[in-house]
């Protein structure tokens, strides 16, 4: 099972772009990289998933270099409501998700 | 947008009592999951369920826990004899295909407080 490492916390200001990098040196060939967001007392919410290169959706972009040993979640122009914990998951075979400690993002006015 | 629902939102019980947490997964999903999150800690996998049987379970999911899909819509987690350390948020999740590439959709959770 690939282990992920991401910053414990980050601060940002409204309107800024936020990049959260996750390292996963032992990622396996079949692993996908998935990011979830969690607000206090709520269930995790899917943000984005990718396998390689770049993926973009309406809320975020995910950059994955060729070696796939890291990934960067990019949140454009954050607002106060983006204050949450962001989890990077590397999903291996099977159905269970393994959550790490996540990155606690604080967006300030 | 369809979503996973859970009831109750908060359950308070006495140690040793049985509790049943209920979930209604997204209607066309085939794989169902329970996770828990003790206050201030990580989200932990408990069990996955497919085709009316458990497909994976963690070490946490011991004999005190059981899951059931009693009808075509509900998915339940039963804790037979609750302990203080069972106090946590319990999240239900579901997806259609299972596996690494299929997004799991989480419910809002049930906060279980064991006194």
Short mmCIF file of C-alpha atoms in Angstrom, two decimals:
data_model
loop_
_atom_site.label_atom_id
_atom_site.label_comp_id
_atom_site.label_asym_id
_atom_site.label_seq_id
_atom_site.Cartn_x
_atom_site.Cartn_y
_atom_site.Cartn_z
CA UNK A 1 0.00 0.00 0.00
CA UNK A 2 1.55 3.32 -1.06
CA UNK A 3 2.11 5.78 1.74
CA UNK A 4 1.44 9.44 1.20
CA UNK A 5 3.08 12.45 2.79
CA UNK A 6 1.54 15.90 2.69
CA UNK A 7 1.93 19.08 4.73
CA UNK A 8 0.05 19.08 8.01
CA UNK A 9 -1.29 22.58 7.48
CA UNK A 10 -1.25 25.54 5.11
CA UNK A 11 -2.48 29.09 5.29
CA UNK A 12 -3.69 31.20 2.40
CA UNK A 13 -5.69 34.33 1.67
CA UNK A 14 -8.87 34.74 -0.26
CA UNK A 15 -8.34 35.00 -3.99
CA UNK A 16 -4.97 33.26 -4.00
CA UNK A 17 -4.11 30.05 -5.76
CA UNK A 18 -3.27 27.22 -3.38
CA UNK A 19 -1.06 24.29 -4.29
CA UNK A 20 -0.89 21.28 -2.00
CA UNK A 21 1.76 18.73 -2.84
CA UNK A 22 1.62 15.10 -1.84
CA UNK A 23 4.48 12.65 -2.16
CA UNK A 24 3.89 8.98 -2.81
CA UNK A 25 7.25 7.47 -3.61
CA UNK A 26 6.05 3.87 -3.58
CA UNK A 27 3.11 4.31 -5.90
CA UNK A 28 2.29 1.18 -7.88
CA UNK A 29 1.53 0.92 -11.57
CA UNK A 30 -2.20 0.39 -11.02
CA UNK A 31 -2.64 3.09 -8.38
CA UNK A 32 -4.81 6.14 -8.97
CA UNK A 33 -4.30 9.41 -7.10
CA UNK A 34 -7.41 10.87 -5.54
CA UNK A 35 -8.02 13.98 -3.50
CA UNK A 36 -10.85 14.42 -1.02
CA UNK A 37 -11.98 17.45 0.95
CA UNK A 38 -13.52 17.29 4.42
CA UNK A 39 -15.27 20.01 6.38
CA UNK A 40 -15.68 19.61 10.15
CA UNK A 41 -18.33 17.03 11.10
CA UNK A 42 -19.00 16.14 7.47
CA UNK A 43 -18.08 13.22 5.27
CA UNK A 44 -15.15 13.41 2.86
CA UNK A 45 -16.07 14.82 -0.52
CA UNK A 46 -14.37 13.79 -3.76
CA UNK A 47 -12.49 16.59 -5.48
CA UNK A 48 -10.44 15.10 -8.29
CA UNK A 49 -8.70 11.95 -9.44
CA UNK A 50 -5.91 11.31 -11.89
CA UNK A 51 -3.44 8.74 -13.10
CA UNK A 52 -0.83 10.80 -14.90
CA UNK A 53 -0.18 14.26 -16.39
CA UNK A 54 -2.83 16.87 -15.68
CA UNK A 55 -6.50 16.64 -14.85
CA UNK A 56 -8.80 19.63 -14.46
CA UNK A 57 -12.40 19.92 -13.38
CA UNK A 58 -14.63 22.76 -12.28
CA UNK A 59 -13.11 23.02 -8.81
CA UNK A 60 -9.44 22.02 -9.06
CA UNK A 61 -6.51 20.83 -11.13
CA UNK A 62 -4.27 17.90 -10.41
CA UNK A 63 -0.71 17.81 -11.68
CA UNK A 64 1.13 14.51 -11.77
CA UNK A 65 4.73 14.33 -13.03
CA UNK A 66 5.91 11.54 -15.27
CA UNK A 67 7.38 9.47 -12.43
CA UNK A 68 4.08 9.75 -10.51
CA UNK A 69 5.94 9.94 -7.20
CA UNK A 70 4.17 13.11 -6.24
CA UNK A 71 1.07 15.06 -7.14
CA UNK A 72 -0.08 18.62 -6.65
CA UNK A 73 -3.63 19.71 -6.04
CA UNK A 74 -4.21 23.24 -7.27
CA UNK A 75 -7.17 25.28 -6.03
CA UNK A 76 -7.60 28.50 -8.03
CA UNK A 77 -8.70 31.67 -6.23
CA UNK A 78 -9.65 30.16 -2.90
CA UNK A 79 -12.42 31.57 -0.75
CA UNK A 80 -13.13 31.30 2.96
CA UNK A 81 -15.38 28.32 2.25
CA UNK A 82 -12.40 26.34 0.99
CA UNK A 83 -11.11 26.11 4.55
CA UNK A 84 -11.07 22.36 5.11
CA UNK A 85 -8.85 19.31 5.39
CA UNK A 86 -7.57 17.96 2.07
CA UNK A 87 -6.58 14.33 1.76
CA UNK A 88 -4.35 12.79 -0.85
CA UNK A 89 -5.06 9.09 -1.38
CA UNK A 90 -3.27 6.58 -3.50
CA UNK A 91 -5.72 3.83 -4.20
CA UNK A 92 -4.42 0.35 -4.61
CA UNK A 93 -6.19 -2.87 -5.38
CA UNK A 94 -9.35 -3.50 -3.44
CA UNK A 95 -12.04 -1.14 -2.38
CA UNK A 96 -10.91 0.37 0.88
CA UNK A 97 -9.67 3.93 1.01
CA UNK A 98 -6.74 4.68 3.30
CA UNK A 99 -6.81 8.22 4.62
CA UNK A 100 -3.76 9.88 6.08
CA UNK A 101 -3.72 12.93 8.26
CA UNK A 102 -4.46 15.31 5.42
CA UNK A 103 -3.56 18.97 5.01
CA UNK A 104 -5.53 21.46 7.03
CA UNK A 105 -6.01 24.52 4.79
CA UNK A 106 -6.95 27.76 6.46
CA UNK A 107 -8.10 30.54 4.15
CA UNK A 108 -7.98 33.98 5.70
CA UNK A 109 -9.81 37.13 4.61
CA UNK B 1 -27.34 15.30 -7.65
CA UNK B 2 -27.97 11.98 -5.88
CA UNK B 3 -26.40 11.62 -2.48
CA UNK B 4 -25.82 9.15 0.31
CA UNK B 5 -28.00 9.77 3.34
CA UNK B 6 -27.52 8.60 6.91
CA UNK B 7 -29.73 8.43 9.97
CA UNK B 8 -29.68 9.42 12.70
CA UNK B 9 -27.33 12.38 12.54
CA UNK B 10 -26.52 11.93 16.22
CA UNK B 11 -27.00 8.86 18.40
CA UNK B 12 -26.36 8.80 22.12
CA UNK B 13 -26.28 5.42 23.85
CA UNK B 14 -25.17 3.78 27.05
CA UNK B 15 -22.15 1.50 27.12
CA UNK B 16 -23.18 -2.09 26.42
CA UNK B 17 -26.23 -1.16 24.38
CA UNK B 18 -26.75 -2.15 20.78
CA UNK B 19 -26.96 0.53 18.12
CA UNK B 20 -27.92 0.38 14.47
CA UNK B 21 -26.72 3.08 12.13
CA UNK B 22 -28.58 3.43 8.88
CA UNK B 23 -27.53 4.50 5.44
CA UNK B 24 -29.27 4.86 2.11
CA UNK B 25 -26.61 4.59 -0.60
CA UNK B 26 -27.00 6.15 -4.04
CA UNK B 27 -29.62 4.09 -5.80
CA UNK B 28 -27.67 2.49 -8.65
CA UNK B 29 -24.53 1.83 -6.61
CA UNK B 30 -23.47 -1.72 -5.91
CA UNK B 31 -20.60 -1.34 -3.44
CA UNK B 32 -21.14 -0.08 0.07
CA UNK B 33 -18.74 0.92 2.81
CA UNK B 34 -18.53 2.01 6.41
CA UNK B 35 -15.77 4.22 7.77
CA UNK B 36 -15.33 5.83 11.14
CA UNK B 37 -13.49 8.89 12.41
CA UNK B 38 -12.72 9.33 16.06
CA UNK B 39 -12.65 13.00 16.99
CA UNK B 40 -9.42 14.60 15.82
CA UNK B 41 -8.17 11.44 14.14
CA UNK B 42 -8.02 9.94 10.66
CA UNK B 43 -10.89 8.48 8.70
CA UNK B 44 -10.57 4.70 9.10
CA UNK B 45 -12.00 1.99 6.86
CA UNK B 46 -14.25 -0.54 8.57
CA UNK B 47 -15.86 -2.73 5.94
CA UNK B 48 -16.90 -3.04 2.32
CA UNK B 49 -19.96 -4.92 1.11
CA UNK B 50 -20.93 -6.20 -2.30
CA UNK B 51 -23.47 -8.68 -3.56
CA UNK B 52 -24.85 -9.19 -0.07
CA UNK B 53 -21.61 -10.14 1.52
CA UNK B 54 -18.59 -8.55 3.11
CA UNK B 55 -15.76 -8.17 0.61
CA UNK B 56 -13.15 -6.58 2.86
CA UNK B 57 -12.92 -5.65 6.51
CA UNK B 58 -10.36 -4.03 8.74
CA UNK B 59 -9.04 -5.13 12.10
CA UNK B 60 -11.40 -2.65 13.73
CA UNK B 61 -14.39 -4.57 12.37
CA UNK B 62 -14.48 -7.29 15.00
CA UNK B 63 -17.30 -9.56 16.13
CA UNK B 64 -19.11 -6.66 17.75
CA UNK B 65 -19.81 -5.19 14.33
CA UNK B 66 -22.09 -6.45 11.61
CA UNK B 67 -23.50 -5.06 8.40
CA UNK B 68 -26.66 -5.83 6.53
CA UNK B 69 -28.60 -4.76 3.51
CA UNK B 70 -32.07 -5.60 4.80
CA UNK B 71 -33.90 -4.36 1.72
CA UNK B 72 -33.19 -2.80 -1.64
CA UNK B 73 -32.29 0.60 -0.29
CA UNK B 74 -30.87 0.51 3.24
CA UNK B 75 -27.41 -0.49 4.41
CA UNK B 76 -26.93 -0.79 8.16
CA UNK B 77 -24.06 -1.04 10.62
CA UNK B 78 -24.84 -2.71 13.93
CA UNK B 79 -22.65 -2.51 16.99
CA UNK B 80 -23.81 -5.20 19.40
CA UNK B 81 -22.42 -4.00 22.69
CA UNK B 82 -21.05 -0.50 22.48
CA UNK B 83 -17.89 0.56 24.25
CA UNK B 84 -16.73 4.05 25.15
CA UNK B 85 -14.10 3.85 22.43
CA UNK B 86 -16.79 3.33 19.78
CA UNK B 87 -17.64 7.01 20.12
CA UNK B 88 -16.90 8.47 16.69
CA UNK B 89 -18.39 9.76 13.46
CA UNK B 90 -19.49 6.89 11.26
CA UNK B 91 -19.59 7.48 7.54
CA UNK B 92 -21.31 5.37 4.95
CA UNK B 93 -20.08 5.48 1.36
CA UNK B 94 -21.02 3.86 -1.92
CA UNK B 95 -19.91 3.53 -5.50
CA UNK B 96 -20.97 1.72 -8.62
CA UNK B 97 -18.02 -0.31 -9.86
CA UNK B 98 -15.81 -0.64 -6.83
CA UNK B 99 -12.08 -0.73 -7.33
CA UNK B 100 -9.41 1.92 -7.38
CA UNK B 101 -10.73 4.19 -10.08
CA UNK B 102 -14.34 4.54 -9.00
CA UNK B 103 -15.11 7.47 -6.70
CA UNK B 104 -16.64 6.68 -3.34
CA UNK B 105 -19.43 9.03 -2.33
CA UNK B 106 -19.73 9.65 1.38
CA UNK B 107 -22.75 10.41 3.49
CA UNK B 108 -22.89 13.19 6.07
CA UNK B 109 -22.16 10.80 8.93
CA UNK B 110 -23.71 9.72 12.21
CA UNK B 111 -22.12 10.98 15.37
CA UNK B 112 -22.18 8.17 17.91
CA UNK B 113 -21.67 9.08 21.53
CA UNK B 114 -21.29 6.23 24.01
CA UNK B 115 -21.72 7.19 27.65
#
